[in-house]
């Protein structure tokens, strides 16, 4: 029902008569979010992982990547530096996320909507008959598009974004904005420090009056995936080793005693799914583990300090059951796996995973970011610390962050702004984009198709700062 | 004064297989009055569609019969023939060359879909001032909603129009605010977690392909191909009451033993095992044993005969029909003779009748569409046609079976009961199948759906909602009508995903090492240990134990409509699910009870239509009015739809 409450979108009249129905696209390492501007949640959230079979065809979407099929490699289009690496896949996946849930495929046969085309063949044929069929090939020609980018995006990558939008999708107008700024907007702030702990990267972005201080942007690979890796290592080094069996391998499980070996029936496959598929499915189990077991040591002090570890040991453990029925209770280990985010020396290491650098930890990132800001602006920033990203949902994460920041910058004015609702925390950048793109006054900022045609892709450097 | 009266409301629920519609809301909500197969036939003119197949009938036998298939005839221009002997007739049964505009829930052919909706609208023939509520499939995008809005306002000039999500409609039907809707359709399954009447868009499983009713047919077809069963036969086998999914671990009749390695939850097996329990079985009880129906003639035919008979259509097409009919006649005679000898009173139920799951073989009646099409293509005159039909029809004593079959059809969702004429044309033949009929779900379909349910619920962001969502599954959709499917799905979920209370939390293994075993005097009994954040001051062991099991201890379902009764009120959260249950269907819809709640989305839509159009007099903005549309255009629909 449409009784207005805090979470309903404003009515048409309230935001300067927005009639453009812009699309906001917020690609992340774990999921790619897309939706219409002016709405409060992205309508389309699809995994950034995709399947690629031997025959080079792409498979997108939740349903496709979770079905155990042989010869299917699960991949991600992001590079290890937090910049899009595989542009072909990225373009297709973004297009899928928009057309599958928002606009619908263009009328007509699926052979023409670009999703099923071989990239090379498509490019060639387009050159030949550009004029005649152009309109049928472009999926988004009536929606302006706002795309988010990480704060450290390269100039080349930024030009690539606008090229995809203008050339491949035929959008009428385009804009590129940094996730940090948008996350701040989502919390109603124009200035602040944005701590974004995602899946692949943690970033700290100082924002002043809606502008990112580029020098101050800090990033590190200690984020959700790092915690997963720590959990894996905990499992591996436990004695006896804790088996990590994803759901798809298990046919049925039976109850066993805590710590006892699993007693389950397993499935067999004619063609075993690939290792990358298994890795992605294991991640599902680890996510569940993070949600229900892992806890950040809330302070005071670090986990390894003094008697803290002893206290943690005597705290009640949390039980966890694996898909194959193995279960046990986790005591102090559950604090340990997330400690590396704050204290590099506490991270579990192995040969493949050396000790993370000290300056990668979240407190040091914040410190480095604040260092780049004029001294008189620092209190303003520290009074607006916006916490966002899916990995900040780890239990007690904010308590610890609060403690760490107060330890570096003792003040009573430091303030963490962490939206209580999970949706707002996870999709803050998208929500900010949704707000921005639906503002009447934003319309003059769009880069129109005409401007693009006049100035070329480099216009994005001038206009989107 | 409400803006609309009860009888001025149309509810339409398009589906991949069947489109449901109704004009007017009755006092007590009934299943949809109009059921139309969701398909149209291309008309002579490109881009136009006809609701029935148009076939050229010729009263004179022509020179080149048989080879011409229906499509070729449809394309033939009347101008070229130009003779008087060509008459176009509507063929209400054949589905040859049909276009199904909705595939896997998605609208793939918009002109055809619009034609279908127009046909539905014309069938209802509503008066001018009629509001329309349309059920939307989850896979329809917002842009498509706008397109639909535009179509309805501009084509039908409707005064008010509303959209309602199918999953949401189902929760309305059940009268619950939080539930996981598993909608098993024709070619796909949609899984939606709805909490507090809001469907979770993120992580919603939309159109999980290859997991609907079609998948079962495919599996049956795959298993039975070697025996000469074609797809159509398998489809009908699936709908017949003898096809079912047995609970895991139940031995197939004849094989004598269960799969040894299968470990079943005895409790689950007990609750699902009995074939004679559960609504599906109850519905079937009325159909199966009455009269000399299919189920009562066990094993009187031998399989060898069937194999020869199966391809009657090609015999007929090949022009050897008369020979075949003679043979058939003889067989019939033999059979009746045998029957007379064997069972003197065929009408009485046999005293000892094994339940379906125990029998190795069973028979069902099959309506041979291909044969009928072939017959029509041979261009017999009306009389010859009727004779041939009568001769080929194996259905027991036509009149009696007519009633029975249409009843069975209702219960099993063939959806063809729309018009009486369409039924009388069928040619029924008797088929026998072995244990393959229990293997419809053997293709991993159940596991696929179960995994998708787990994903859908796991992606719900409010962690404390998840256990409630697991406790309120609603399995609906006509694909789930297959007997035993719901029970089997529940069992799969339970055996794979249920988290059992960990033995570690029951005070045995987790007594901290710094505490010695309690002495008899009670001196060493563990005292509450407070960590710095230990919280509420309870014994930590007790805390751990209750965190893991609180869901089990809490009474469920006592008042599902009471909001705020969160089962998992801890700040931290445990793993889910610790229990998996389905929601009981509502009991106050007597008309729905008989047919089952598989189409409950339609029921929910009626409830919603009553509420938004009539009861709250347009206050809730649940629909868009004509002036609204004129002001805001199609985009405005997003502010109004439920």
CSV table of N, CA, C and O in Angstrom, one decimal, chain A residues 309-414:
chain,number,residue,atom,x,y,z
A,309,UNK,N,42.4,-11.6,24.9
A,309,UNK,CA,42.2,-12.9,24.3
A,309,UNK,C,41.6,-13.9,25.3
A,309,UNK,O,40.7,-14.7,25.0
A,310,UNK,N,42.0,-13.7,26.6
A,310,UNK,CA,41.5,-14.6,27.6
A,310,UNK,C,40.0,-14.3,27.8
A,310,UNK,O,39.2,-15.3,28.0
A,311,UNK,N,39.7,-13.1,27.8
A,311,UNK,CA,38.3,-12.7,28.0
A,311,UNK,C,37.5,-13.3,26.9
A,311,UNK,O,36.4,-13.8,27.1
A,312,UNK,N,38.0,-13.1,25.7
A,312,UNK,CA,37.3,-13.6,24.5
A,312,UNK,C,37.0,-15.1,24.6
A,312,UNK,O,36.0,-15.6,24.3
A,313,UNK,N,38.1,-15.8,25.2
A,313,UNK,CA,37.9,-17.3,25.3
A,313,UNK,C,36.8,-17.7,26.2
A,313,UNK,O,36.1,-18.6,26.0
A,314,UNK,N,36.6,-16.9,27.3
A,314,UNK,CA,35.6,-17.3,28.2
A,314,UNK,C,34.2,-16.8,27.8
A,314,UNK,O,33.2,-17.2,28.4
A,315,UNK,N,34.2,-16.0,26.8
A,315,UNK,CA,32.9,-15.5,26.3
A,315,UNK,C,32.2,-16.7,25.6
A,315,UNK,O,32.9,-17.7,25.2
A,316,UNK,N,30.9,-16.7,25.5
A,316,UNK,CA,30.2,-17.8,24.9
A,316,UNK,C,30.6,-18.0,23.5
A,316,UNK,O,30.7,-17.0,22.7
A,317,UNK,N,30.8,-19.2,23.0
A,317,UNK,CA,31.2,-19.4,21.6
A,317,UNK,C,29.9,-19.4,20.8
A,317,UNK,O,28.8,-19.4,21.4
A,318,UNK,N,30.1,-19.5,19.5
A,318,UNK,CA,28.9,-19.5,18.7
A,318,UNK,C,29.0,-20.8,17.8
A,318,UNK,O,30.0,-21.1,17.2
A,319,UNK,N,27.9,-21.5,17.7
A,319,UNK,CA,27.9,-22.7,16.9
A,319,UNK,C,27.8,-22.4,15.4
A,319,UNK,O,27.2,-21.4,15.1
A,320,UNK,N,28.4,-23.2,14.6
A,320,UNK,CA,28.2,-23.1,13.2
A,320,UNK,C,28.1,-24.5,12.6
A,320,UNK,O,28.8,-25.4,13.0
A,321,UNK,N,27.2,-24.7,11.7
A,321,UNK,CA,27.0,-26.0,11.0
A,321,UNK,C,27.3,-25.8,9.5
A,321,UNK,O,26.8,-24.9,8.9
A,322,UNK,N,28.2,-26.7,9.1
A,322,UNK,CA,28.6,-26.7,7.6
A,322,UNK,C,27.5,-27.4,6.8
A,322,UNK,O,26.7,-28.1,7.3
A,323,UNK,N,27.5,-27.1,5.5
A,323,UNK,CA,26.5,-27.8,4.7
A,323,UNK,C,26.5,-29.3,4.8
A,323,UNK,O,25.5,-29.9,4.5
A,324,UNK,N,27.6,-29.8,5.1
A,324,UNK,CA,27.7,-31.3,5.2
A,324,UNK,C,27.4,-31.8,6.6
A,324,UNK,O,27.5,-33.0,6.9
A,325,UNK,N,27.0,-31.0,7.5
A,325,UNK,CA,26.5,-31.4,8.8
A,325,UNK,C,27.6,-31.2,9.9
A,325,UNK,O,27.3,-31.3,11.1
A,326,UNK,N,28.8,-31.1,9.5
A,326,UNK,CA,29.9,-30.8,10.5
A,326,UNK,C,29.5,-29.6,11.3
A,326,UNK,O,29.1,-28.6,10.7
A,327,UNK,N,29.7,-29.7,12.6
A,327,UNK,CA,29.4,-28.5,13.3
A,327,UNK,C,30.3,-28.4,14.6
A,327,UNK,O,30.8,-29.4,15.1
A,328,UNK,N,30.5,-27.2,15.0
A,328,UNK,CA,31.3,-27.0,16.2
A,328,UNK,C,31.0,-25.6,16.7
A,328,UNK,O,30.4,-24.8,16.0
A,329,UNK,N,31.6,-25.3,17.8
A,329,UNK,CA,31.4,-24.0,18.4
A,329,UNK,C,32.7,-23.3,18.2
A,329,UNK,O,33.8,-23.8,18.3
A,330,UNK,N,32.6,-22.0,17.9
A,330,UNK,CA,33.8,-21.2,17.7
A,330,UNK,C,33.9,-20.2,18.8
A,330,UNK,O,33.0,-19.4,19.1
A,331,UNK,N,35.1,-20.2,19.4
A,331,UNK,CA,35.3,-19.3,20.6
A,331,UNK,C,36.1,-18.1,20.1
A,331,UNK,O,35.6,-17.3,19.4
A,332,UNK,N,37.3,-18.1,20.6
A,332,UNK,CA,38.1,-16.8,20.3
A,332,UNK,C,38.5,-16.7,18.8
A,332,UNK,O,38.8,-15.6,18.3
A,333,UNK,N,38.4,-17.8,18.0
A,333,UNK,CA,38.8,-17.7,16.6
A,333,UNK,C,37.9,-16.7,15.9
A,333,UNK,O,38.3,-16.1,14.9
A,334,UNK,N,36.7,-16.7,16.4
A,334,UNK,CA,35.7,-15.8,15.6
A,334,UNK,C,36.1,-14.4,15.7
A,334,UNK,O,35.7,-13.6,14.9
A,335,UNK,N,36.8,-14.0,16.8
A,335,UNK,CA,37.3,-12.6,16.8
A,335,UNK,C,38.5,-12.4,16.0
A,335,UNK,O,38.8,-11.4,15.4
A,336,UNK,N,39.3,-13.5,16.0
A,336,UNK,CA,40.6,-13.4,15.3
A,336,UNK,C,40.5,-13.1,13.8
A,336,UNK,O,41.3,-12.3,13.3
A,337,UNK,N,39.6,-13.7,13.2
A,337,UNK,CA,39.6,-13.6,11.7
A,337,UNK,C,39.3,-12.2,11.2
A,337,UNK,O,39.7,-11.8,10.1
A,338,UNK,N,38.7,-11.4,12.0
A,338,UNK,CA,38.4,-10.0,11.5
A,338,UNK,C,39.4,-9.0,12.1
A,338,UNK,O,39.4,-7.8,11.7
A,339,UNK,N,40.3,-9.5,13.0
A,339,UNK,CA,41.2,-8.6,13.7
A,339,UNK,C,42.2,-8.0,12.7
A,339,UNK,O,42.6,-6.8,12.9
A,340,UNK,N,42.5,-8.7,11.7
A,340,UNK,CA,43.5,-8.2,10.7
A,340,UNK,C,43.1,-6.9,10.0
A,340,UNK,O,43.9,-6.2,9.6
A,341,UNK,N,41.8,-6.6,10.0
A,341,UNK,CA,41.3,-5.4,9.4
A,341,UNK,C,41.9,-4.2,10.2
A,341,UNK,O,42.1,-3.1,9.6
A,342,UNK,N,42.1,-4.4,11.5
A,342,UNK,CA,42.5,-3.3,12.3
A,342,UNK,C,43.9,-3.4,12.8
A,342,UNK,O,44.5,-2.4,13.2
A,343,UNK,N,44.4,-4.6,12.8
A,343,UNK,CA,45.7,-4.8,13.4
A,343,UNK,C,46.5,-5.8,12.5
A,343,UNK,O,46.2,-7.0,12.6
A,344,UNK,N,47.4,-5.3,11.7
A,344,UNK,CA,48.0,-6.2,10.7
A,344,UNK,C,48.8,-7.3,11.4
A,344,UNK,O,48.9,-8.4,10.8
A,345,UNK,N,49.4,-7.0,12.6
A,345,UNK,CA,50.2,-8.0,13.2
A,345,UNK,C,49.4,-9.2,13.7
A,345,UNK,O,49.9,-10.3,13.9
A,346,UNK,N,48.0,-9.0,13.8
A,346,UNK,CA,47.2,-10.1,14.3
A,346,UNK,C,46.7,-11.0,13.2
A,346,UNK,O,46.0,-12.0,13.4
A,347,UNK,N,47.0,-10.6,11.9
A,347,UNK,CA,46.4,-11.3,10.8
A,347,UNK,C,47.1,-12.7,10.7
A,347,UNK,O,48.3,-12.9,11.0
A,348,UNK,N,46.3,-13.7,10.3
A,348,UNK,CA,46.8,-15.0,10.2
A,348,UNK,C,47.6,-15.1,8.9
A,348,UNK,O,47.1,-14.6,7.8
A,349,UNK,N,48.7,-15.6,8.9
A,349,UNK,CA,49.5,-15.6,7.7
A,349,UNK,C,49.9,-17.0,7.2
A,349,UNK,O,49.8,-17.9,8.0
A,350,UNK,N,50.2,-17.1,6.0
A,350,UNK,CA,50.7,-18.3,5.5
A,350,UNK,C,51.7,-18.0,4.3
A,350,UNK,O,51.9,-16.8,4.0
A,351,UNK,N,52.2,-19.0,3.7
A,351,UNK,CA,53.2,-18.6,2.6
A,351,UNK,C,52.5,-17.9,1.5
A,351,UNK,O,53.0,-16.9,0.9
A,352,UNK,N,51.3,-18.3,1.1
A,352,UNK,CA,50.6,-17.7,0.0
A,352,UNK,C,50.1,-16.3,0.5
A,352,UNK,O,49.8,-15.4,-0.4
A,353,UNK,N,49.8,-16.2,1.7
A,353,UNK,CA,49.2,-14.9,2.2
A,353,UNK,C,50.2,-14.3,3.3
A,353,UNK,O,50.0,-14.5,4.4
A,354,UNK,N,51.1,-13.5,2.8
A,354,UNK,CA,52.0,-12.9,3.7
A,354,UNK,C,51.3,-11.8,4.6
A,354,UNK,O,50.2,-11.5,4.3
A,355,UNK,N,52.0,-11.4,5.6
A,355,UNK,CA,51.4,-10.5,6.5
A,355,UNK,C,51.1,-9.2,5.8
A,355,UNK,O,51.9,-8.7,5.0
A,356,UNK,N,49.9,-8.7,6.0
A,356,UNK,CA,49.5,-7.4,5.3
A,356,UNK,C,50.3,-6.3,5.9
A,356,UNK,O,50.8,-6.3,7.0
A,357,UNK,N,50.4,-5.3,5.0
A,357,UNK,CA,51.2,-4.1,5.5
A,357,UNK,C,50.5,-3.4,6.6
A,357,UNK,O,49.2,-3.3,6.6
A,358,UNK,N,51.2,-2.7,7.4
A,358,UNK,CA,50.6,-2.0,8.5
A,358,UNK,C,49.7,-0.9,8.0
A,358,UNK,O,48.7,-0.6,8.6
A,359,UNK,N,50.2,-0.2,7.0
A,359,UNK,CA,49.4,1.0,6.5
A,359,UNK,C,48.1,0.6,5.8
A,359,UNK,O,47.4,1.4,5.3
A,360,UNK,N,47.9,-0.7,5.7
A,360,UNK,CA,46.6,-1.2,5.0
A,360,UNK,C,45.5,-1.2,6.0
A,360,UNK,O,44.3,-1.4,5.6
A,361,UNK,N,45.8,-1.2,7.3
A,361,UNK,CA,44.7,-1.4,8.3
A,361,UNK,C,43.8,-0.1,8.3
A,361,UNK,O,44.2,1.0,7.9
A,362,UNK,N,42.6,-0.3,8.7
A,362,UNK,CA,41.6,0.7,8.6
A,362,UNK,C,42.0,2.0,9.4
A,362,UNK,O,42.0,3.1,8.9
A,363,UNK,N,42.5,1.8,10.7
A,363,UNK,CA,42.9,3.0,11.4
A,363,UNK,C,44.0,3.8,10.7
A,363,UNK,O,44.0,5.1,10.6
A,364,UNK,N,45.0,3.1,10.1
A,364,UNK,CA,46.0,3.8,9.4
A,364,UNK,C,45.5,4.5,8.1
A,364,UNK,O,46.0,5.5,7.7
A,365,UNK,N,44.6,3.8,7.4
A,365,UNK,CA,44.0,4.5,6.2
A,365,UNK,C,43.3,5.8,6.6
A,365,UNK,O,43.5,6.8,5.9
A,366,UNK,N,42.6,5.8,7.7
A,366,UNK,CA,41.9,7.0,8.1
A,366,UNK,C,42.9,8.1,8.4
A,366,UNK,O,42.8,9.2,8.0
A,367,UNK,N,43.9,7.6,9.2
A,367,UNK,CA,45.0,8.6,9.5
A,367,UNK,C,45.6,9.2,8.3
A,367,UNK,O,45.8,10.4,8.2
A,368,UNK,N,45.9,8.3,7.3
A,368,UNK,CA,46.6,8.9,6.1
A,368,UNK,C,45.7,9.8,5.4
A,368,UNK,O,46.1,10.8,4.8
A,369,UNK,N,44.4,9.5,5.3
A,369,UNK,CA,43.4,10.3,4.6
A,369,UNK,C,43.3,11.7,5.3
A,369,UNK,O,43.3,12.7,4.6
A,370,UNK,N,43.2,11.7,6.6
A,370,UNK,CA,43.0,12.9,7.3
A,370,UNK,C,44.3,13.8,7.2
A,370,UNK,O,44.2,15.0,7.1
A,371,UNK,N,45.4,13.1,7.1
A,371,UNK,CA,46.7,13.9,6.9
A,371,UNK,C,46.7,14.8,5.7
A,371,UNK,O,47.3,15.8,5.7
A,372,UNK,N,46.0,14.4,4.7
A,372,UNK,CA,46.0,15.1,3.4
A,372,UNK,C,45.0,16.3,3.5
A,372,UNK,O,44.9,17.0,2.5
A,373,UNK,N,44.3,16.5,4.6
A,373,UNK,CA,43.3,17.5,4.7
A,373,UNK,C,43.9,18.7,5.5
A,373,UNK,O,44.7,18.4,6.4
A,374,UNK,N,43.6,19.9,5.1
A,374,UNK,CA,44.0,21.0,5.9
A,374,UNK,C,43.6,20.8,7.4
A,374,UNK,O,42.5,20.4,7.7
A,375,UNK,N,44.5,21.3,8.3
A,375,UNK,CA,44.3,21.0,9.7
A,375,UNK,C,43.0,21.6,10.2
A,375,UNK,O,42.3,21.0,11.0
A,376,UNK,N,42.6,22.8,9.6
A,376,UNK,CA,41.4,23.4,10.1
A,376,UNK,C,40.1,22.7,9.6
A,376,UNK,O,39.0,22.9,10.1
A,377,UNK,N,40.2,21.8,8.6
A,377,UNK,CA,39.0,21.1,8.1
A,377,UNK,C,38.9,19.8,8.9
A,377,UNK,O,37.8,19.2,8.7
A,378,UNK,N,39.9,19.4,9.6
A,378,UNK,CA,39.9,18.0,10.1
A,378,UNK,C,38.7,17.8,11.1
A,378,UNK,O,38.0,16.7,11.0
A,379,UNK,N,38.5,18.7,12.0
A,379,UNK,CA,37.3,18.4,12.9
A,379,UNK,C,36.0,18.2,12.2
A,379,UNK,O,35.2,17.4,12.5
A,380,UNK,N,35.8,19.0,11.1
A,380,UNK,CA,34.6,18.9,10.3
A,380,UNK,C,34.5,17.5,9.7
A,380,UNK,O,33.4,16.8,9.8
A,381,UNK,N,35.6,17.0,9.2
A,381,UNK,CA,35.5,15.6,8.6
A,381,UNK,C,35.3,14.6,9.7
A,381,UNK,O,34.5,13.7,9.5
A,382,UNK,N,36.0,14.7,10.8
A,382,UNK,CA,35.9,13.7,11.8
A,382,UNK,C,34.5,13.7,12.5
A,382,UNK,O,34.1,12.7,13.1
A,383,UNK,N,33.8,14.8,12.3
A,383,UNK,CA,32.5,14.8,12.9
A,383,UNK,C,31.5,14.2,12.0
A,383,UNK,O,30.3,14.0,12.3
A,384,UNK,N,31.9,13.8,10.8
A,384,UNK,CA,31.1,13.2,9.8
A,384,UNK,C,31.8,11.9,9.2
A,384,UNK,O,32.2,12.0,8.0
A,385,UNK,N,31.9,10.9,10.0
A,385,UNK,CA,32.5,9.7,9.4
A,385,UNK,C,31.5,8.8,9.0
A,385,UNK,O,30.7,8.2,9.8
A,386,UNK,N,31.3,8.6,7.7
A,386,UNK,CA,30.3,7.8,7.1
A,386,UNK,C,30.8,6.4,6.9
A,386,UNK,O,31.8,6.2,6.3
A,387,UNK,N,30.1,5.4,7.5
A,387,UNK,CA,30.5,4.0,7.3
A,387,UNK,C,29.6,3.3,6.4
A,387,UNK,O,28.4,3.3,6.5
A,388,UNK,N,30.2,2.7,5.4
A,388,UNK,CA,29.3,2.0,4.4
A,388,UNK,C,30.1,0.8,3.8
A,388,UNK,O,31.2,0.6,4.1
A,389,UNK,N,29.3,0.0,3.1
A,389,UNK,CA,29.9,-1.2,2.5
A,389,UNK,C,29.4,-2.4,3.3
A,389,UNK,O,29.2,-2.4,4.5
A,390,UNK,N,29.3,-3.5,2.5
A,390,UNK,CA,28.7,-4.7,3.1
A,390,UNK,C,29.5,-5.3,4.3
A,390,UNK,O,29.0,-5.8,5.2
A,391,UNK,N,30.8,-5.2,4.2
A,391,UNK,CA,31.6,-5.8,5.2
A,391,UNK,C,31.6,-5.0,6.6
A,391,UNK,O,32.0,-5.6,7.6
A,392,UNK,N,31.0,-3.8,6.6
A,392,UNK,CA,30.9,-3.1,7.8
A,392,UNK,C,29.8,-3.7,8.7
A,392,UNK,O,29.5,-3.3,9.8
A,393,UNK,N,29.1,-4.7,8.1
A,393,UNK,CA,28.0,-5.3,8.8
A,393,UNK,C,28.5,-6.4,9.8
A,393,UNK,O,27.7,-6.9,10.5
A,394,UNK,N,29.8,-6.6,9.8
A,394,UNK,CA,30.3,-7.6,10.7
A,394,UNK,C,29.9,-7.1,12.1
A,394,UNK,O,29.9,-5.9,12.4
A,395,UNK,N,29.6,-8.1,12.9
A,395,UNK,CA,29.1,-7.7,14.2
A,395,UNK,C,30.1,-6.9,15.0
A,395,UNK,O,31.3,-7.2,15.0
A,396,UNK,N,29.7,-5.8,15.6
A,396,UNK,CA,30.5,-5.0,16.5
A,396,UNK,C,31.6,-4.2,15.7
A,396,UNK,O,32.5,-3.7,16.3
A,397,UNK,N,31.5,-4.1,14.4
A,397,UNK,CA,32.5,-3.4,13.6
A,397,UNK,C,32.5,-2.0,14.0
A,397,UNK,O,33.6,-1.4,14.2
A,398,UNK,N,31.4,-1.4,14.2
A,398,UNK,CA,31.4,0.1,14.5
A,398,UNK,C,31.9,0.4,15.9
A,398,UNK,O,32.6,1.4,16.0
A,399,UNK,N,31.7,-0.5,16.8
A,399,UNK,CA,32.2,-0.2,18.2
A,399,UNK,C,33.7,-0.1,18.1
A,399,UNK,O,34.3,0.8,18.7
A,400,UNK,N,34.3,-1.1,17.3
A,400,UNK,CA,35.7,-1.1,17.2
A,400,UNK,C,36.3,0.1,16.5
A,400,UNK,O,37.2,0.7,16.9
A,401,UNK,N,35.6,0.4,15.4
A,401,UNK,CA,36.0,1.6,14.6
A,401,UNK,C,36.0,2.8,15.4
A,401,UNK,O,36.9,3.7,15.4
A,402,UNK,N,35.0,3.0,16.2
A,402,UNK,CA,34.8,4.1,17.0
A,402,UNK,C,36.0,4.2,18.0
A,402,UNK,O,36.6,5.3,18.2
A,403,UNK,N,36.3,3.1,18.6
A,403,UNK,CA,37.4,3.0,19.6
A,403,UNK,C,38.7,3.4,18.9
A,403,UNK,O,39.5,4.2,19.4
A,404,UNK,N,39.0,2.9,17.7
A,404,UNK,CA,40.2,3.1,17.0
A,404,UNK,C,40.4,4.6,16.7
A,404,UNK,O,41.4,5.2,16.8
A,405,UNK,N,39.3,5.2,16.2
A,405,UNK,CA,39.4,6.6,15.8
A,405,UNK,C,39.6,7.5,17.0
A,405,UNK,O,40.4,8.4,16.9
A,406,UNK,N,38.9,7.2,18.0
A,406,UNK,CA,39.0,8.0,19.2
A,406,UNK,C,40.4,7.8,19.8
A,406,UNK,O,40.9,8.7,20.5
A,407,UNK,N,41.1,6.7,19.5
A,407,UNK,CA,42.4,6.5,20.0
A,407,UNK,C,43.4,7.4,19.3
A,407,UNK,O,44.4,7.9,19.8
A,408,UNK,N,43.1,7.5,18.0
A,408,UNK,CA,44.1,8.4,17.2
A,408,UNK,C,43.7,9.8,17.4
A,408,UNK,O,44.6,10.7,17.5
A,409,UNK,N,42.5,10.2,17.3
A,409,UNK,CA,42.1,11.6,17.4
A,409,UNK,C,41.1,11.7,18.6
A,409,UNK,O,39.9,11.7,18.4
A,410,UNK,N,41.7,11.8,19.8
A,410,UNK,CA,40.8,11.9,20.9
A,410,UNK,C,39.9,13.2,20.9
A,410,UNK,O,40.5,14.3,20.8
A,411,UNK,N,38.7,13.0,20.8
A,411,UNK,CA,37.8,14.2,20.8
A,411,UNK,C,36.4,13.7,21.1
A,411,UNK,O,36.1,12.5,20.8
A,412,UNK,N,35.6,14.5,21.6
A,412,UNK,CA,34.2,14.1,21.9
A,412,UNK,C,33.3,14.4,20.7
A,412,UNK,O,32.2,14.0,20.6
A,413,UNK,N,33.9,15.1,19.7
A,413,UNK,CA,33.1,15.5,18.5
A,413,UNK,C,33.1,14.4,17.4
A,413,UNK,O,32.4,14.6,16.4
A,414,UNK,N,34.0,13.5,17.5
A,414,UNK,CA,34.1,12.5,16.5
A,414,UNK,C,32.7,11.7,16.4
A,414,UNK,O,32.2,11.4,17.4
